[in-house]
Short mmCIF file of C-alpha atoms and ligand atoms in Angstrom, two decimals:
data_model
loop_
_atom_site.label_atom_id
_atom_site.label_comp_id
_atom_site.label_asym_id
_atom_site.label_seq_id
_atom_site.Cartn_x
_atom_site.Cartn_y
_atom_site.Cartn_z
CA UNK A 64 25.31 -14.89 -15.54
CA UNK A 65 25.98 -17.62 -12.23
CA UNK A 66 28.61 -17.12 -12.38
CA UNK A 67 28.90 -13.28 -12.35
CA UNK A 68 26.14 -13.68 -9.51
CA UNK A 69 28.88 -15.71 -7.40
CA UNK A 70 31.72 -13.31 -7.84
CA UNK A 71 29.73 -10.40 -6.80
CA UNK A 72 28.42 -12.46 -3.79
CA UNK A 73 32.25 -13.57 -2.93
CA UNK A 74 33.77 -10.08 -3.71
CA UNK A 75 31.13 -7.74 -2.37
CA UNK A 76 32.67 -5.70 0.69
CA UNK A 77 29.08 -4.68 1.30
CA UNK A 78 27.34 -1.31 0.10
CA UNK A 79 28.97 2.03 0.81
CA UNK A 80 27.01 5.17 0.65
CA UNK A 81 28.50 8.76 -0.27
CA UNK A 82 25.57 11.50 0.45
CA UNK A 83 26.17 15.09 -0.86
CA UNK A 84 24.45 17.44 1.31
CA UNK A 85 24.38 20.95 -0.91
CA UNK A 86 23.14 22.63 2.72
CA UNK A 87 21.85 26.21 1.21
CA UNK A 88 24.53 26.33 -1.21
CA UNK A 89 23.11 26.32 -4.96
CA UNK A 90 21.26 28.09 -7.35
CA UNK A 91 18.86 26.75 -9.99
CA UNK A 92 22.16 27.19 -12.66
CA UNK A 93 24.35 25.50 -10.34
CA UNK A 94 22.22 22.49 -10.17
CA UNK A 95 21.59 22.08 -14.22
CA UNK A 96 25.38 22.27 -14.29
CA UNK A 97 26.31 20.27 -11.77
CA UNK A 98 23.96 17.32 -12.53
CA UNK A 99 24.88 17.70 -15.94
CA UNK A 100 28.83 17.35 -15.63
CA UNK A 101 28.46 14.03 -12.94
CA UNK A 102 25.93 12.27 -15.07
CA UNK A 103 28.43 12.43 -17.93
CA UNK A 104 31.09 11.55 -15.41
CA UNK A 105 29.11 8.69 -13.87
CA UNK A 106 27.70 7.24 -17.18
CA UNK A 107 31.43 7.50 -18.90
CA UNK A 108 32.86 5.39 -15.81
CA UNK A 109 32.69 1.85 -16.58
CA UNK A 110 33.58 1.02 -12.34
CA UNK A 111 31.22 2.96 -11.45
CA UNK A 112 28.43 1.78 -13.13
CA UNK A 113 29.25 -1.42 -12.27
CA UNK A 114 29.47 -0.83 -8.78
CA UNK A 115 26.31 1.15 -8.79
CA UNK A 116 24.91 -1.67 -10.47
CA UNK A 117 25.79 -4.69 -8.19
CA UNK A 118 25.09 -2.79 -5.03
CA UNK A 119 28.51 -2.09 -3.99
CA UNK A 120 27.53 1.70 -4.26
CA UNK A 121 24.88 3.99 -3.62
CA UNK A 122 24.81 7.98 -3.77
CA UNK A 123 22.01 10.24 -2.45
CA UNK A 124 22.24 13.70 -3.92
CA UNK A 125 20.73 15.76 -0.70
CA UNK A 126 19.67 19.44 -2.58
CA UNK A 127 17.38 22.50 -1.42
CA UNK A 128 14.13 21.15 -1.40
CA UNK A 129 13.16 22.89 -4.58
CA UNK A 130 15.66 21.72 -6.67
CA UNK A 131 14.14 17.86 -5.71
CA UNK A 132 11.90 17.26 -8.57
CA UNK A 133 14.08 18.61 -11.19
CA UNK A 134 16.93 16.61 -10.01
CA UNK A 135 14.73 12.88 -10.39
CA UNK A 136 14.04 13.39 -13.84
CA UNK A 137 17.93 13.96 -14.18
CA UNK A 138 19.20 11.05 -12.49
CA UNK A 139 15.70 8.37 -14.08
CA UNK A 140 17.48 4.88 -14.94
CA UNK A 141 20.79 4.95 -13.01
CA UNK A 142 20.43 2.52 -10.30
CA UNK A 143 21.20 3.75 -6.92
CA UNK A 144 21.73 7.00 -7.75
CA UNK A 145 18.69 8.70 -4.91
CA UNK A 146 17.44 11.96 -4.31
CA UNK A 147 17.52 13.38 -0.95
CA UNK A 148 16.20 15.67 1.42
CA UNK A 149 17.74 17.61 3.82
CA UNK A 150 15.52 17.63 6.57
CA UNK A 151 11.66 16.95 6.89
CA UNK A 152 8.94 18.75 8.73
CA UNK A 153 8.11 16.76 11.83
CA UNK A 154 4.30 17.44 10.93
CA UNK A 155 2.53 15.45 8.94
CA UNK A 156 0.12 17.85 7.21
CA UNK A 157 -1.98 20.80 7.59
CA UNK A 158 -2.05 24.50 8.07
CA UNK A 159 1.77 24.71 8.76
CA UNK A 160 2.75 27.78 6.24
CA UNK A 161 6.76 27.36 4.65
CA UNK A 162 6.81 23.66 6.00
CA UNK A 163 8.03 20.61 3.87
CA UNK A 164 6.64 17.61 4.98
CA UNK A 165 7.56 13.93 4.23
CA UNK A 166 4.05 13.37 3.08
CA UNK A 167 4.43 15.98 0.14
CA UNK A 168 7.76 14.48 -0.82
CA UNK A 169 6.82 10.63 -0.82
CA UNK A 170 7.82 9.14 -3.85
CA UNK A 171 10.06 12.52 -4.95
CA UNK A 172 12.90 11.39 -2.05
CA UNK A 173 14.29 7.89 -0.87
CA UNK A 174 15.94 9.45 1.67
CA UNK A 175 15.94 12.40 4.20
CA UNK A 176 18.90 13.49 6.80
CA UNK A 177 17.46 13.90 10.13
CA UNK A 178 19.08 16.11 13.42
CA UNK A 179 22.24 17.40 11.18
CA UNK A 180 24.09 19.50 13.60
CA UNK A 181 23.56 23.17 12.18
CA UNK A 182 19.80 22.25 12.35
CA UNK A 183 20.16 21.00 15.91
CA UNK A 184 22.10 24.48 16.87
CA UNK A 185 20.52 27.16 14.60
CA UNK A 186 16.86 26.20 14.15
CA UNK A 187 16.21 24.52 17.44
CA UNK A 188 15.86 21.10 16.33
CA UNK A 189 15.41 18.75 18.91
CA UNK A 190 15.30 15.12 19.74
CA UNK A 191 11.67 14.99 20.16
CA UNK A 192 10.88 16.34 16.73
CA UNK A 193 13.53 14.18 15.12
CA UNK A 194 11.59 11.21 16.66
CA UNK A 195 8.04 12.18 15.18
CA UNK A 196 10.49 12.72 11.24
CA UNK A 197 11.43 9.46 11.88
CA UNK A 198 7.73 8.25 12.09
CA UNK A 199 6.99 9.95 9.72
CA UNK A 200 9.82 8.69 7.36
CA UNK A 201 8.53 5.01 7.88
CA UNK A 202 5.30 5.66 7.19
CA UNK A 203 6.31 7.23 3.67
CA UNK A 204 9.39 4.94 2.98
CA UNK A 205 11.57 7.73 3.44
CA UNK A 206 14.98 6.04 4.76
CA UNK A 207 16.15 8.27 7.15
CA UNK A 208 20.04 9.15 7.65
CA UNK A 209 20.47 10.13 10.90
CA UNK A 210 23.41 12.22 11.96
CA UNK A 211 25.32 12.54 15.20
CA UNK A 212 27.67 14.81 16.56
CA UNK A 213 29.11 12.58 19.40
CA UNK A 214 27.35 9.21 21.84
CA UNK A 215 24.82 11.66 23.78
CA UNK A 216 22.90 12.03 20.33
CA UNK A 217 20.26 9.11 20.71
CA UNK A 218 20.24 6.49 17.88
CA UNK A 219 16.99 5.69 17.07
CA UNK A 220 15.65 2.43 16.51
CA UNK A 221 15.32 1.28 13.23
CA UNK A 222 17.67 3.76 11.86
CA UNK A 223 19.52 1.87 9.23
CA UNK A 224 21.99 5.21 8.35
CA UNK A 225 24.10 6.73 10.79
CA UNK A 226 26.04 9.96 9.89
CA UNK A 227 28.54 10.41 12.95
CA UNK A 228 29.40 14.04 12.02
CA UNK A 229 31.90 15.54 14.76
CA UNK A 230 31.03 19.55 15.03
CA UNK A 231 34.83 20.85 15.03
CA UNK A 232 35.34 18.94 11.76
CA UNK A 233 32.65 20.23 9.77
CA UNK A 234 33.44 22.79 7.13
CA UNK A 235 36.74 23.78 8.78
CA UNK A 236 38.80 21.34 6.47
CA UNK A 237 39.92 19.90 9.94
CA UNK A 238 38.55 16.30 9.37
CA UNK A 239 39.11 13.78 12.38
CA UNK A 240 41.45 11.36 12.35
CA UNK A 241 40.09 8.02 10.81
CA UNK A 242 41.32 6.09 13.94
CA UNK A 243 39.51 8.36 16.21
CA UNK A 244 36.36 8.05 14.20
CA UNK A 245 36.65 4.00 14.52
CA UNK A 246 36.99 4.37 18.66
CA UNK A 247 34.50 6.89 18.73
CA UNK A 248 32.19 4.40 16.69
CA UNK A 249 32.43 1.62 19.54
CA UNK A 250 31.11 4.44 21.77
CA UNK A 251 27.30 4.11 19.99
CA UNK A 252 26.73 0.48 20.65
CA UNK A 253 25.41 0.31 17.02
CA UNK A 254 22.88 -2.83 15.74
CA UNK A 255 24.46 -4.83 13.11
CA UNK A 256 22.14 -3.38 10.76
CA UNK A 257 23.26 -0.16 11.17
CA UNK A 258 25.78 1.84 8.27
CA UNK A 259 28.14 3.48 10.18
CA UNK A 260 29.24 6.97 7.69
CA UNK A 261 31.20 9.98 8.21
CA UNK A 262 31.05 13.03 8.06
CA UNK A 263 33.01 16.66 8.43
CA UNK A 264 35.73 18.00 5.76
CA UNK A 265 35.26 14.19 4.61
CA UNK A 266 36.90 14.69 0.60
CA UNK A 267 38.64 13.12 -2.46
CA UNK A 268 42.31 13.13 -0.50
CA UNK A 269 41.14 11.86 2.82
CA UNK A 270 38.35 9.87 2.22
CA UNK A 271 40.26 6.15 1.79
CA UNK A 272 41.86 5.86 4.52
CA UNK A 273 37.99 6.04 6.58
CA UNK A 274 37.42 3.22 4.16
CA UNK A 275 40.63 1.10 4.88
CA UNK A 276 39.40 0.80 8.22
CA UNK A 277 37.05 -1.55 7.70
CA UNK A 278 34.88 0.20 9.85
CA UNK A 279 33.63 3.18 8.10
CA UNK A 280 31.04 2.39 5.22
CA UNK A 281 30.27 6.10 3.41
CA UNK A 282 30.61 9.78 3.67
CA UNK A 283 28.01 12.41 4.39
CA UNK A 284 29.90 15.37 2.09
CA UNK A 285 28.89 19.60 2.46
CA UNK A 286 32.09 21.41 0.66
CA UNK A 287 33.45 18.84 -1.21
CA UNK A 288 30.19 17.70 -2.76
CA UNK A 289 29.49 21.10 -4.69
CA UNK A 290 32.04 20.37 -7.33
CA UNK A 291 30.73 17.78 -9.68
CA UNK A 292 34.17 16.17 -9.83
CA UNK A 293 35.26 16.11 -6.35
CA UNK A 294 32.44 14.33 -5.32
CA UNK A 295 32.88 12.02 -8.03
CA UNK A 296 36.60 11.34 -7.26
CA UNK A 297 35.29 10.68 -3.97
CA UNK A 298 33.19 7.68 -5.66
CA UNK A 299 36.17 6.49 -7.50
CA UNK A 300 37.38 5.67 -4.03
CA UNK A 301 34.62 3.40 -2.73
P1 PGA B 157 31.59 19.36 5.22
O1 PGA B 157 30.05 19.23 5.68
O2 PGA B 157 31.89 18.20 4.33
O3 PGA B 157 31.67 20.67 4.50
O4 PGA B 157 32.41 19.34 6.46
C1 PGA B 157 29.55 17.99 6.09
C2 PGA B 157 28.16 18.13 6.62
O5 PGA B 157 27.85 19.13 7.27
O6 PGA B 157 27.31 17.25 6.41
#
């Protein structure tokens, strides 16, 4: 048992994170299925689980909102396997009709992106509001994972998960060069404690060489998350 304790100490490259953000993409069939085919996948895999298991790995499952609570009694016993949201109301409570607010969720969701860059463009979100959902997140041990779409986007303090998500690259299947990523990364003047992940066209076939860098710790994932087994080839690789 020490000695397992020592090897994972001397071998562990750290924790990666791979986050699969379903954006508005699923029905209530799709998600049975889909949970269905990568628990089997996930449970079957002995690397996996081990990696899971010794902190090497952790993966957030980001659904629609109503699709949360179903999904955590799915995924009850595998360790670091989290439930997500996609975004959070920026109010805490009260008579705000249609809004989702970290308060209702606490305890459903471990985590919650914040400022992704179709809710900065298409529903107005702004940098003011994303500072009240981070508030809000500490205050109900939400970890928030913050995404970026270049160095004007202000990192936050105490931000622990950054998702550097370049707009040209997401959903076109043009990802950015892994290189690029790693100068553009040097840009944000990043804390140490800070994951550094990316994001846009990120999949199973590309996805390594972010990780050879050294500098590149986990992938935010839209398109290549909605097939059970991409997404989980994409673990293999981390
Ligand atoms: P993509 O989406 O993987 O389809 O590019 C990523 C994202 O928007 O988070």
């Amino acid at each position: 048992m020490l000695l397992d304790l020592l090897l994972i100490t001397v071998y562990s490259t750290g924790m990666k994170y791979l986050i699969a953000n379903w954006k508005a993409q699923m029905t209530f069939p799709q998600v049975r299925e889909w949970i269905a085919v990568f628990e089997d996948l996930i449970r079957e895999d002995s690397d996996i689980s081990y990696n899971l298991t010794t902190n090497n790995l952790a993966i957030i499952i980001c659904p629609p909102s109503p699709f949360i609570l179903y999904l955590q009694d799915q995924i009850l016993g595998i360790p670091n396997l989290y439930i997500g949201a996609q975004d959070i109301s920026h109010v805490e409570e009260g008579k705000y009709t249609g809004e989702v607010t970290t308060k209702a969720l606490q305890g459903l969701i471990s985590h919650s992106i914040l400022g992704h860059s179709e809710r900065r463009s298409e529903f107005g979100e702004t940098e003011e509001n994303i500072a009240k959902k981070i508030t809000l997140c500490k205050k109900y041990a939400v970890e928030p994972i913050l995404c970026v779409r270049d160095e004007k986007d202000t990192i936050f303090d105490g931000v622990k998960l950054v998702a550097y998500e370049p707009v040209s690259a997401i959903g076109t299947g043009q990802n950015m060069n892994p290189a690029e990523v790693v100068e553009i990364k040097k840009k944000f003047s990043l804390p140490a404690e800070v994951t550094f992940i990316y994001g846009g066209s990120a999949d199973e076939k590309n996805c390594k060489e972010y990780i050879a860098t050294g500098e590149i710790d986990g992938f935010l994932v839209g398109t290549a998350s909605l097939e059970p087994q991409r997404f989980f080839n994409m673990a293999k690789t981390l």
